[in-house]
Short mmCIF file of C-alpha atoms in Angstrom, two decimals:
data_model
loop_
_atom_site.label_atom_id
_atom_site.label_comp_id
_atom_site.label_asym_id
_atom_site.label_seq_id
_atom_site.Cartn_x
_atom_site.Cartn_y
_atom_site.Cartn_z
CA UNK H 6 105.29 28.35 84.55
CA UNK H 7 108.60 28.91 86.33
CA UNK H 8 111.94 28.67 84.56
CA UNK H 9 115.05 27.80 86.55
CA UNK H 10 118.66 27.76 85.36
CA UNK H 11 121.57 26.39 87.37
CA UNK H 12 125.20 26.93 86.39
CA UNK H 13 127.21 23.93 87.53
CA UNK H 14 130.91 23.21 87.32
CA UNK H 15 130.45 21.02 84.22
CA UNK H 16 126.94 21.61 82.86
CA UNK H 17 124.34 24.37 82.93
CA UNK H 18 120.85 22.90 83.46
CA UNK H 19 117.53 24.54 82.69
CA UNK H 20 114.02 23.40 83.58
CA UNK H 21 110.47 24.66 83.16
CA UNK H 22 108.17 23.79 86.06
CA UNK H 23 104.37 23.91 85.90
CA UNK H 24 101.87 22.61 88.48
CA UNK H 25 104.72 21.17 90.49
CA UNK H 26 106.13 19.11 87.63
CA UNK H 27 109.12 19.50 85.31
CA UNK H 28 107.61 19.87 81.83
CA UNK H 29 110.85 20.68 79.97
CA UNK H 30 114.55 20.32 80.72
CA UNK H 31 117.77 20.95 78.85
CA UNK H 32 121.50 20.86 79.42
CA UNK H 33 124.44 22.76 77.93
CA UNK H 34 128.14 22.75 78.78
CA UNK H 35 129.11 25.42 81.28
CA UNK H 36 131.23 28.04 79.55
CA UNK H 37 133.64 29.13 82.26
CA UNK H 38 135.16 31.97 80.27
CA UNK H 39 131.73 33.43 79.58
CA UNK H 40 129.00 32.04 81.85
CA UNK H 41 126.29 33.88 79.97
CA UNK H 42 126.98 31.90 76.78
CA UNK H 43 126.23 28.59 78.51
CA UNK H 44 123.19 30.05 80.26
CA UNK H 45 121.70 31.24 77.00
CA UNK H 46 122.44 27.94 75.26
CA UNK H 47 120.51 26.09 77.99
CA UNK H 48 117.75 28.71 77.85
CA UNK H 49 117.33 28.35 74.09
CA UNK H 50 117.13 24.57 74.34
CA UNK H 51 114.61 24.46 77.19
CA UNK H 52 112.34 27.01 75.52
CA UNK H 53 112.16 24.96 72.32
CA UNK H 54 108.45 24.10 72.16
CA UNK H 55 107.55 26.16 75.25
CA UNK H 56 105.43 29.32 75.01
CA UNK H 57 107.71 31.92 76.61
CA UNK H 58 104.73 34.22 77.12
CA UNK H 59 103.46 31.79 79.76
CA UNK H 60 106.50 32.14 81.99
CA UNK H 61 105.81 33.80 85.31
CA UNK H 62 109.43 34.09 86.41
CA UNK H 63 113.01 33.25 85.41
CA UNK H 64 115.43 32.42 88.24
CA UNK H 65 119.19 31.98 87.91
CA UNK H 66 121.52 30.07 90.16
CA UNK H 67 124.91 31.19 88.97
CA UNK H 68 128.50 30.86 90.07
CA UNK H 69 129.32 34.37 88.87
CA UNK H 70 130.10 35.69 92.38
CA UNK H 71 131.69 32.51 93.71
CA UNK H 72 133.97 32.25 90.66
CA UNK H 73 135.03 35.88 91.00
CA UNK H 74 136.09 35.18 94.59
CA UNK H 75 137.77 31.84 93.90
CA UNK H 76 139.63 33.12 90.84
CA UNK H 77 140.63 36.37 92.52
CA UNK H 78 138.79 38.54 89.98
CA UNK H 79 137.95 41.13 92.61
CA UNK H 80 138.02 44.86 92.05
CA UNK H 81 140.30 46.97 94.18
CA UNK H 82 138.28 48.24 97.14
CA UNK H 83 138.91 51.27 99.32
CA UNK H 84 138.02 49.83 102.73
CA UNK H 85 137.30 52.45 105.39
CA UNK H 86 136.62 51.32 108.95
CA UNK H 87 135.38 53.14 112.04
CA UNK H 88 136.25 50.62 114.76
CA UNK H 89 136.53 52.89 117.79
CA UNK H 90 138.27 51.47 120.85
CA UNK H 91 138.72 47.73 121.26
CA UNK H 92 140.06 44.92 119.10
CA UNK H 93 142.08 45.92 116.02
CA UNK H 94 140.74 43.92 113.06
CA UNK H 95 143.05 45.51 110.47
CA UNK H 96 144.93 42.25 109.90
CA UNK H 97 141.73 40.19 109.80
CA UNK H 98 140.06 41.71 106.72
CA UNK H 99 140.81 40.98 103.04
CA UNK H 100 142.19 44.46 102.22
CA UNK H 101 144.39 46.86 104.20
CA UNK H 102 141.80 49.21 105.70
CA UNK H 103 142.06 52.94 106.31
CA UNK H 104 141.13 53.52 109.93
CA UNK H 105 139.00 56.57 110.65
CA UNK H 106 138.18 58.46 113.82
CA UNK H 107 134.62 58.53 115.03
CA UNK H 108 132.78 56.16 117.32
CA UNK H 109 129.19 55.14 117.93
CA UNK H 110 128.79 53.31 121.24
CA UNK H 111 126.75 50.17 121.90
CA UNK H 112 123.63 52.27 122.59
CA UNK H 113 123.92 54.03 119.24
CA UNK H 114 125.25 57.28 120.75
CA UNK H 115 128.03 59.29 119.16
CA UNK H 116 131.04 59.51 121.47
CA UNK H 117 133.53 60.79 118.87
CA UNK H 118 132.78 62.45 115.54
CA UNK H 119 134.40 61.28 112.27
CA UNK H 120 136.65 63.75 110.44
CA UNK H 121 136.25 64.73 106.79
CA UNK H 122 139.97 65.50 106.53
CA UNK H 123 140.80 61.84 107.24
CA UNK H 124 138.43 60.71 104.48
CA UNK H 125 139.98 63.21 102.06
CA UNK H 126 143.44 61.88 102.97
CA UNK H 127 142.30 58.28 102.42
CA UNK H 128 140.93 59.25 98.99
CA UNK H 129 144.32 60.68 98.01
CA UNK H 130 146.02 57.53 99.29
CA UNK H 131 143.57 55.38 97.31
CA UNK H 132 143.84 57.41 94.12
CA UNK H 133 142.26 55.56 91.20
CA UNK H 134 140.07 53.40 93.39
CA UNK H 135 136.48 53.42 92.08
CA UNK H 136 134.61 51.31 94.63
CA UNK H 137 134.57 51.73 98.40
CA UNK H 138 133.27 49.89 101.45
CA UNK H 139 132.57 51.65 104.77
CA UNK H 140 131.86 49.87 108.05
CA UNK H 141 131.40 51.22 111.57
CA UNK H 142 131.36 49.05 114.68
CA UNK H 143 127.86 49.89 115.94
CA UNK H 144 126.51 51.30 112.68
CA UNK H 145 123.53 48.94 112.82
CA UNK H 146 122.39 50.94 115.85
CA UNK H 147 123.17 54.31 114.32
CA UNK H 148 124.31 54.53 110.68
CA UNK H 149 125.00 58.29 110.82
CA UNK H 150 128.82 57.95 110.70
CA UNK H 151 128.79 55.49 107.78
CA UNK H 152 126.43 57.81 105.92
CA UNK H 153 128.58 60.87 106.64
CA UNK H 154 131.73 59.10 105.41
CA UNK H 155 129.88 58.02 102.24
CA UNK H 156 128.92 61.64 101.61
CA UNK H 157 132.53 62.79 101.98
CA UNK H 158 133.70 59.99 99.68
CA UNK H 159 131.32 61.22 96.98
CA UNK H 160 132.75 64.71 97.36
CA UNK H 161 136.44 63.77 97.35
CA UNK H 162 136.62 60.58 95.22
CA UNK H 163 133.42 60.49 93.15
CA UNK H 164 133.39 56.67 93.29
CA UNK H 165 131.24 54.47 91.08
CA UNK H 166 129.92 52.57 94.10
CA UNK H 167 129.95 52.61 97.92
CA UNK H 168 128.81 49.69 100.09
CA UNK H 169 127.80 50.47 103.68
CA UNK H 170 128.26 47.65 106.17
CA UNK H 171 124.94 48.35 107.89
CA UNK H 172 123.11 48.04 104.56
CA UNK H 173 124.36 44.52 103.79
CA UNK H 174 123.86 43.04 107.27
CA UNK H 175 121.76 44.01 110.27
CA UNK H 176 123.70 41.88 112.74
CA UNK H 177 126.09 43.23 115.35
CA UNK H 178 129.27 41.36 114.44
CA UNK H 179 131.53 44.18 113.18
CA UNK H 180 134.22 41.93 111.74
CA UNK H 181 131.74 39.90 109.69
CA UNK H 182 129.93 43.05 108.53
CA UNK H 183 133.21 44.65 107.41
CA UNK H 184 134.11 41.54 105.40
CA UNK H 185 130.60 41.43 103.90
CA UNK H 186 130.84 45.07 102.84
CA UNK H 187 134.30 44.48 101.30
CA UNK H 188 133.19 41.50 99.20
CA UNK H 189 129.98 43.23 98.14
CA UNK H 190 131.99 46.16 96.79
CA UNK H 191 134.65 43.90 95.27
CA UNK H 192 132.14 41.99 93.06
CA UNK H 193 129.69 44.86 92.47
CA UNK H 194 130.89 45.86 88.99
CA UNK H 195 131.56 42.28 87.82
CA UNK H 196 128.07 41.14 88.86
CA UNK H 197 126.46 44.26 87.43
CA UNK H 198 127.87 43.58 83.96
CA UNK H 199 126.58 40.01 84.12
CA UNK H 200 123.14 41.07 85.38
CA UNK H 201 122.64 43.65 82.64
CA UNK H 202 123.76 41.24 79.94
CA UNK H 203 121.53 38.46 81.29
CA UNK H 204 118.51 40.76 81.51
CA UNK H 205 119.01 41.99 77.94
CA UNK H 206 119.62 38.51 76.54
CA UNK H 207 116.50 37.04 78.17
CA UNK H 208 114.42 39.95 76.91
CA UNK H 209 115.90 39.45 73.45
CA UNK H 210 114.39 35.97 73.39
CA UNK H 211 110.89 37.31 73.90
CA UNK H 212 110.76 36.48 77.61
CA UNK H 213 108.97 39.26 79.48
CA UNK H 214 108.86 37.49 82.87
CA UNK H 215 110.96 39.11 85.62
CA UNK H 216 114.44 37.69 86.19
CA UNK H 217 115.49 36.73 89.73
CA UNK H 218 118.78 35.54 91.17
CA UNK H 219 119.12 32.85 93.82
CA UNK H 220 120.70 33.79 97.17
CA UNK H 221 122.91 31.80 99.52
CA UNK H 222 120.03 31.48 102.01
CA UNK H 223 117.77 29.82 99.44
CA UNK H 224 115.66 32.87 98.71
CA UNK H 225 115.60 34.84 95.50
CA UNK H 226 115.69 38.53 94.73
CA UNK H 227 115.04 40.51 91.57
CA UNK H 228 118.12 40.92 89.41
CA UNK H 229 117.95 44.71 89.74
CA UNK H 230 117.93 44.54 93.55
CA UNK H 231 120.75 42.00 93.49
CA UNK H 232 122.89 44.58 91.72
CA UNK H 233 123.20 46.48 95.00
CA UNK H 234 123.81 43.40 97.18
CA UNK H 235 125.62 40.93 94.91
CA UNK H 236 127.48 39.31 97.82
CA UNK H 237 124.19 37.60 98.73
CA UNK H 238 124.44 35.66 95.46
CA UNK H 239 127.56 33.79 96.59
CA UNK H 240 127.32 29.99 96.97
CA UNK H 241 124.01 29.78 95.12
CA UNK H 242 124.82 26.41 93.53
CA UNK H 243 124.77 24.52 96.83
CA UNK H 244 121.70 26.51 97.91
CA UNK H 245 119.93 25.45 94.70
CA UNK H 246 120.55 21.79 95.44
CA UNK H 247 119.04 22.16 98.93
CA UNK H 248 115.93 23.79 97.47
CA UNK H 249 115.74 21.16 94.76
CA UNK H 250 115.69 18.46 97.42
CA UNK H 251 112.94 20.36 99.27
CA UNK H 252 110.91 20.28 96.06
CA UNK H 253 111.66 16.69 95.04
CA UNK H 254 112.01 14.71 98.26
CA UNK H 255 112.27 16.75 101.45
CA UNK H 256 113.35 14.55 104.38
CA UNK H 257 111.10 14.42 107.44
CA UNK H 258 113.63 14.05 110.24
CA UNK H 259 117.41 14.25 110.48
CA UNK H 260 119.16 13.59 107.21
CA UNK H 261 122.18 14.36 105.08
CA UNK H 262 121.94 15.37 101.44
CA UNK H 263 124.56 15.10 98.74
CA UNK H 264 124.63 17.00 95.48
CA UNK H 265 127.20 15.03 93.49
CA UNK H 266 127.92 16.89 90.28
CA UNK H 267 130.74 16.71 87.79
CA UNK H 268 133.25 18.70 89.82
CA UNK H 269 132.22 18.71 93.48
CA UNK H 270 130.00 17.13 96.10
CA UNK H 271 127.98 19.60 98.19
CA UNK H 272 126.91 18.30 101.58
CA UNK H 273 124.03 19.63 103.71
CA UNK H 274 122.63 18.45 107.03
CA UNK H 275 118.91 18.52 107.81
CA UNK H 276 117.00 18.59 111.10
CA UNK H 277 113.22 18.33 111.49
CA UNK H 278 112.86 18.33 107.73
CA UNK H 279 114.69 21.65 107.23
CA UNK H 280 118.28 22.36 106.18
CA UNK H 281 120.63 23.74 108.83
CA UNK H 282 121.85 27.32 108.43
CA UNK H 283 125.31 28.70 109.11
CA UNK H 284 124.66 30.21 112.55
CA UNK H 285 126.58 33.45 112.07
CA UNK H 286 127.04 33.68 108.30
CA UNK H 287 128.94 32.22 105.37
CA UNK H 288 132.71 31.92 105.13
CA UNK H 289 134.06 33.49 101.92
CA UNK H 290 137.61 32.43 101.26
CA UNK H 291 139.44 32.76 104.56
CA UNK H 292 137.08 35.40 105.91
CA UNK H 293 133.85 35.03 107.90
CA UNK H 294 130.96 37.20 106.73
CA UNK H 295 127.45 38.02 107.85
CA UNK H 296 125.94 36.67 104.62
CA UNK H 297 123.04 34.42 105.62
CA UNK H 298 123.53 30.98 104.09
CA UNK H 299 122.78 27.30 104.45
CA UNK H 300 125.40 25.36 106.38
CA UNK H 301 127.17 23.43 103.62
CA UNK H 302 130.47 21.87 102.72
CA UNK H 303 131.90 21.23 99.26
CA UNK H 304 134.62 18.71 98.52
CA UNK H 305 136.37 18.22 95.21
CA UNK H 306 134.89 14.85 94.27
CA UNK H 307 132.45 14.52 91.38
CA UNK H 308 131.80 12.42 88.32
CA UNK H 309 134.54 14.13 86.31
CA UNK H 310 137.18 14.09 89.07
CA UNK H 311 140.55 12.87 87.81
CA UNK H 312 141.43 9.37 89.10
CA UNK H 313 145.03 8.10 89.35
CA UNK H 314 147.36 6.11 91.57
CA UNK H 315 150.11 7.74 93.62
CA UNK H 316 152.46 5.45 95.57
CA UNK H 317 149.98 2.66 95.05
CA UNK H 318 147.04 4.60 96.51
CA UNK H 319 143.99 5.65 94.53
CA UNK H 320 143.76 9.45 94.46
CA UNK H 321 140.57 11.20 93.35
CA UNK H 322 140.38 14.88 92.38
CA UNK H 323 140.09 17.60 93.35
CA UNK H 324 141.07 18.65 89.85
CA UNK H 325 139.46 17.38 86.67
CA UNK H 326 141.01 16.91 83.26
CA UNK H 327 137.82 16.91 81.24
CA UNK H 328 134.91 14.53 80.79
CA UNK H 329 135.08 10.78 81.36
CA UNK H 330 137.17 8.74 78.90
CA UNK H 331 133.87 7.02 78.05
CA UNK H 332 132.74 10.37 76.67
CA UNK H 333 135.99 11.13 74.87
CA UNK H 334 137.91 12.62 77.77
CA UNK H 335 141.69 12.30 78.15
CA UNK H 336 142.02 10.67 81.60
CA UNK H 337 140.25 8.24 83.98
CA UNK H 338 137.38 9.64 86.05
CA UNK H 339 134.91 8.56 88.70
CA UNK H 340 132.24 8.33 85.97
CA UNK H 341 134.38 5.76 84.13
CA UNK H 342 134.44 3.68 87.32
CA UNK H 343 130.66 4.00 87.64
CA UNK H 344 130.18 2.75 84.07
CA UNK H 345 132.43 -0.28 84.58
CA UNK H 346 130.76 -1.07 87.91
CA UNK H 347 127.32 -0.98 86.26
CA UNK H 348 126.18 2.11 88.21
CA UNK H 349 125.87 4.25 85.06
CA UNK H 350 124.95 3.38 81.52
CA UNK H 351 126.16 6.22 79.33
CA UNK H 352 129.19 6.52 77.06
CA UNK H 353 131.60 4.04 75.47
CA UNK H 354 132.00 1.08 77.84
CA UNK H 355 135.22 -0.07 76.18
CA UNK H 356 136.79 3.35 76.77
CA UNK H 357 135.60 3.27 80.41
CA UNK H 358 137.25 -0.14 80.82
CA UNK H 359 140.45 1.26 79.32
CA UNK H 360 140.33 4.05 81.92
CA UNK H 361 140.21 1.47 84.70
CA UNK H 362 143.05 -0.52 83.12
CA UNK H 363 145.17 2.64 83.30
CA UNK H 364 144.32 2.90 87.00
CA UNK H 365 144.60 -0.77 87.98
CA UNK H 366 147.24 -2.11 90.33
CA UNK H 367 149.10 -5.27 89.33
CA UNK H 368 146.77 -8.23 88.86
CA UNK H 369 143.59 -6.23 89.45
CA UNK H 370 140.66 -6.66 87.07
CA UNK H 371 138.94 -3.55 85.71
CA UNK H 372 135.85 -4.42 87.77
CA UNK H 373 137.94 -4.65 90.95
CA UNK H 374 139.59 -1.32 90.13
CA UNK H 375 136.23 0.35 89.50
CA UNK H 376 134.92 -0.87 92.86
CA UNK H 377 138.08 0.40 94.58
CA UNK H 378 137.70 3.83 92.96
CA UNK H 379 134.07 4.15 94.03
CA UNK H 380 134.91 2.93 97.55
CA UNK H 381 137.65 5.56 97.83
CA UNK H 382 135.27 8.30 96.66
CA UNK H 383 132.57 7.18 99.10
CA UNK H 384 135.10 7.04 101.95
CA UNK H 385 136.20 10.63 101.28
CA UNK H 386 132.59 11.86 101.24
CA UNK H 387 131.83 9.92 104.42
CA UNK H 388 134.84 11.54 106.13
CA UNK H 389 133.62 15.01 105.12
CA UNK H 390 130.17 14.26 106.57
CA UNK H 391 131.77 13.09 109.82
CA UNK H 392 133.80 16.31 110.03
CA UNK H 393 130.64 18.38 109.56
CA UNK H 394 128.88 16.48 112.33
CA UNK H 395 131.83 16.92 114.70
CA UNK H 396 132.04 20.63 113.88
CA UNK H 397 128.34 21.16 114.52
CA UNK H 398 128.50 19.28 117.80
CA UNK H 399 131.40 21.44 119.04
CA UNK H 400 129.72 24.79 118.38
CA UNK H 401 129.02 27.00 121.41
CA UNK H 402 125.48 26.94 122.78
CA UNK H 403 123.62 30.25 122.77
CA UNK H 404 120.00 29.18 123.21
CA UNK H 405 118.16 27.26 125.92
CA UNK H 406 116.67 25.05 123.20
CA UNK H 407 120.15 23.99 122.14
CA UNK H 408 121.26 23.41 125.74
CA UNK H 409 118.56 20.80 126.31
CA UNK H 410 118.88 19.19 122.88
CA UNK H 411 121.80 17.18 121.59
CA UNK H 412 123.50 19.33 118.98
CA UNK H 413 125.25 16.40 117.35
CA UNK H 414 123.38 15.66 114.11
CA UNK H 415 122.34 12.05 113.76
CA UNK H 416 121.20 11.63 110.15
CA UNK H 417 118.94 8.65 109.57
CA UNK H 418 118.59 9.05 105.81
CA UNK H 419 120.64 10.20 102.84
CA UNK H 420 119.19 11.93 99.78
CA UNK H 421 121.39 12.11 96.69
CA UNK H 422 120.95 14.45 93.72
CA UNK H 423 123.17 15.49 90.85
CA UNK H 424 124.50 13.65 87.83
CA UNK H 425 126.72 11.24 89.77
CA UNK H 426 124.38 10.63 92.70
CA UNK H 427 122.99 7.31 91.46
CA UNK H 428 126.46 5.76 91.44
CA UNK H 429 127.93 7.19 94.65
CA UNK H 430 125.13 8.10 97.07
CA UNK H 431 124.12 4.47 97.84
CA UNK H 432 127.75 3.60 98.64
CA UNK H 433 128.04 6.52 101.07
CA UNK H 434 124.72 5.59 102.73
CA UNK H 435 125.88 2.00 103.10
CA UNK H 436 129.05 3.15 104.86
CA UNK H 437 126.95 5.35 107.18
CA UNK H 438 124.47 2.53 107.82
CA UNK H 439 121.46 4.64 106.82
CA UNK H 440 118.81 4.42 104.10
CA UNK H 441 119.35 6.14 100.76
CA UNK H 442 117.11 7.68 98.13
CA UNK H 443 117.86 9.27 94.76
CA UNK H 444 114.58 10.97 93.76
CA UNK H 445 113.20 11.21 90.25
CA UNK H 446 114.55 14.36 88.64
CA UNK H 447 117.74 14.21 90.73
CA UNK H 448 119.99 15.14 87.80
CA UNK H 449 118.27 18.55 87.42
CA UNK H 450 117.51 19.13 91.10
CA UNK H 451 119.53 22.36 91.23
CA UNK H 452 117.65 23.93 88.32
CA UNK H 453 114.37 22.83 89.91
CA UNK H 454 115.49 24.46 93.17
CA UNK H 455 116.24 27.74 91.40
CA UNK H 456 112.88 27.62 89.61
CA UNK H 457 110.73 27.14 92.70
CA UNK H 458 112.65 29.25 95.27
CA UNK H 459 110.56 31.99 96.83
CA UNK H 460 111.78 35.59 96.94
CA UNK H 461 112.83 36.73 100.39
CA UNK H 462 114.13 39.83 102.15
CA UNK H 463 114.59 40.86 105.78
CA UNK H 464 114.76 43.84 108.16
CA UNK H 465 116.34 44.19 111.59
CA UNK H 466 114.72 46.67 113.99
CA UNK H 467 116.26 47.77 117.26
CA UNK H 468 114.56 50.16 119.68
CA UNK H 469 115.98 52.02 122.69
CA UNK H 470 113.02 53.24 124.72
CA UNK H 471 115.22 55.18 127.16
CA UNK H 472 116.56 57.33 124.34
CA UNK H 473 113.30 57.24 122.37
CA UNK H 474 114.58 56.06 118.97
CA UNK H 475 114.73 52.99 116.78
CA UNK H 476 116.88 51.88 113.84
CA UNK H 477 116.35 49.65 110.82
CA UNK H 478 119.89 48.76 109.76
CA UNK H 479 119.16 47.54 106.23
CA UNK H 480 117.36 50.81 105.41
CA UNK H 481 119.92 53.08 107.05
CA UNK H 482 117.00 54.43 109.12
CA UNK H 483 117.12 56.03 112.57
CA UNK H 484 113.86 57.58 113.75
CA UNK H 485 111.96 58.58 116.88
CA UNK H 486 109.80 55.99 118.59
CA UNK H 487 106.07 56.63 118.25
CA UNK H 488 105.65 56.14 122.01
CA UNK H 489 107.76 55.72 125.17
CA UNK H 490 105.48 52.82 126.09
CA UNK H 491 106.91 50.82 123.21
CA UNK H 492 106.68 47.01 123.47
CA UNK H 493 108.04 44.00 121.61
CA UNK H 494 104.65 43.62 119.93
CA UNK H 495 104.91 47.24 118.75
CA UNK H 496 108.43 46.51 117.44
CA UNK H 497 107.22 43.53 115.42
CA UNK H 498 104.37 45.60 113.99
CA UNK H 499 106.72 48.44 113.04
CA UNK H 500 109.28 46.00 111.58
CA UNK H 501 106.55 44.38 109.47
CA UNK H 502 105.67 47.80 108.05
CA UNK H 503 109.30 48.51 107.11
CA UNK H 504 109.68 44.99 105.70
CA UNK H 505 106.73 45.65 103.40
CA UNK H 506 108.30 48.96 102.33
CA UNK H 507 111.67 47.34 101.61
CA UNK H 508 110.04 44.47 99.73
CA UNK H 509 108.00 46.88 97.61
CA UNK H 510 111.11 48.87 96.72
CA UNK H 511 112.84 45.65 95.64
CA UNK H 512 109.83 44.40 93.68
CA UNK H 513 109.21 41.45 96.02
CA UNK H 514 105.64 40.47 96.95
CA UNK H 515 104.98 40.22 100.69
CA UNK H 516 103.77 36.73 101.50
CA UNK H 517 104.58 34.56 104.51
CA UNK H 518 106.47 36.69 107.08
CA UNK H 519 108.36 34.98 109.89
CA UNK H 520 110.35 36.12 112.93
CA UNK H 521 114.04 35.20 112.74
CA UNK H 522 114.73 36.33 116.30
CA UNK H 523 113.61 38.82 118.91
CA UNK H 524 114.92 39.93 122.27
CA UNK H 525 113.97 42.36 125.00
CA UNK H 526 115.79 43.40 128.15
CA UNK H 527 115.55 46.16 130.74
CA UNK H 528 117.98 49.02 131.16
CA UNK H 529 118.70 49.56 134.86
CA UNK H 530 120.37 52.54 136.50
CA UNK H 531 120.81 52.37 140.24
CA UNK H 532 117.75 50.50 141.43
CA UNK H 533 115.40 51.75 138.73
CA UNK H 534 114.45 50.54 135.27
CA UNK H 535 115.06 53.40 132.87
CA UNK H 536 113.88 51.75 129.65
CA UNK H 537 114.23 48.76 127.39
CA UNK H 538 116.29 47.56 124.47
CA UNK H 539 114.05 45.72 122.04
CA UNK H 540 115.28 44.03 118.88
CA UNK H 541 113.64 41.85 116.27
CA UNK H 542 114.38 40.59 112.79
CA UNK H 543 111.60 39.70 110.36
CA UNK H 544 111.91 38.16 106.94
CA UNK H 545 109.74 36.98 104.12
CA UNK H 546 110.03 33.28 104.73
CA UNK H 547 112.34 31.37 102.36
CA UNK H 548 111.00 28.20 100.84
CA UNK H 549 109.56 26.86 97.64
CA UNK H 550 106.48 27.47 95.53
CA UNK H 551 104.13 24.49 95.50
CA UNK H 552 101.76 23.11 92.90
CA UNK H 553 98.81 24.46 94.88
CA UNK H 554 100.02 27.98 94.22
CA UNK H 555 99.41 27.66 90.52
CA UNK H 556 103.03 27.32 89.38
#
């Protein structure tokens, strides 16, 4: 049995899945001041009548990292950068960085050494700072400078934590890696407290199964491993909904999915039956990062969104003022409109009608007002989908495959999940002129997604045959090549070995390994080929457990 828990904006859902079916589910209010309290309430309810000894795994989809970012509960970070010559990114990162000497060139060669005195000076300037992030421009091709700076930081500042940019992302984009390292350090302590408390609380309920955390790319990782890379746990709520749809009703062709909860609607686009990924990484706040994530958008429209009129126009959200009036809330909501329109059957119908009377324009019936509210909500969601499609279509083309294929998504189906999906998703589909489905189990799709998500991890290997070395960025490894006659096939084999080592260290079983990308090009000097640059990235393939796998 797999247990999944999803922390939503309004409710925390928990499910137990066995043989591909939900055999128990429970719901508890999300406790924003103390997320763990709501998680444990949902856990206690879902385990009522379930033999906890039969659980194989517990997986959490939590907003702990996202909330810390949104609410500004970030720890002060000493950000040290080794940019070398070129573009100054000092004004483009979330914290004023201390710029250090030292430069690794694009081939991974040292052209200028870093200076310990500069690190010591930065430590004095950052007196009292307990977490640091260090990022060098080409550190993924040679992490020696980042590692040297970390060593000096330990000597001069004795910090509680240091994040190295090359350890959180193996990609070349320095700006995104620097931002990733900053956010990882900024949430490290906050996430660590939550992880330890969650682990202890689950164990205290007699659950001995390992605890995993969902990642933004739809994979999971053990809670202990997540403690070192908490930034990967950002945006897990939307990722959980995508995985839930994969488990409940994965589309076959191009589609759009909506997770319409109490607070927000999360939108994802699908192609060839798979969700689209953010090509270069997730955006956290105003800053692009290298965190691998699904390509999603969230808008502030959900079942509990506050509905009112301003200058005669119906305005919906983004804020909420509590539950629907039909459930005892203080102000009209989208859910009240759904009840009056016959799209939902819960709560006090008289109170829902009163909510619509408070919203009605002169002469309007409550039914007419309810239809207008739902139409306005559907129009806003439709506009957000259209913006996503336009944005995707305008992205630069990097691959031949994309050059010969129309990048503009053309969804032919809409899948709705979440508590408010039954009332709103059909209206959005009707406006788009496409078919709509709201699968069975849609209201707990996110918890199902967390439960069935596979663990995943990746490595990025780059070899320079002319210089006779290779690097694995995520491991901080730089080593000699076993042979000068090194090929792309050799690189994949070596990367697979390091992937297995990294997975074992994190407690992740090695299952289906896939290639994310690979490239190979010659190095030419004069009229002669002097060697090759070979790069590849392998990962344990994200996805979902199926009934055939005994879960």
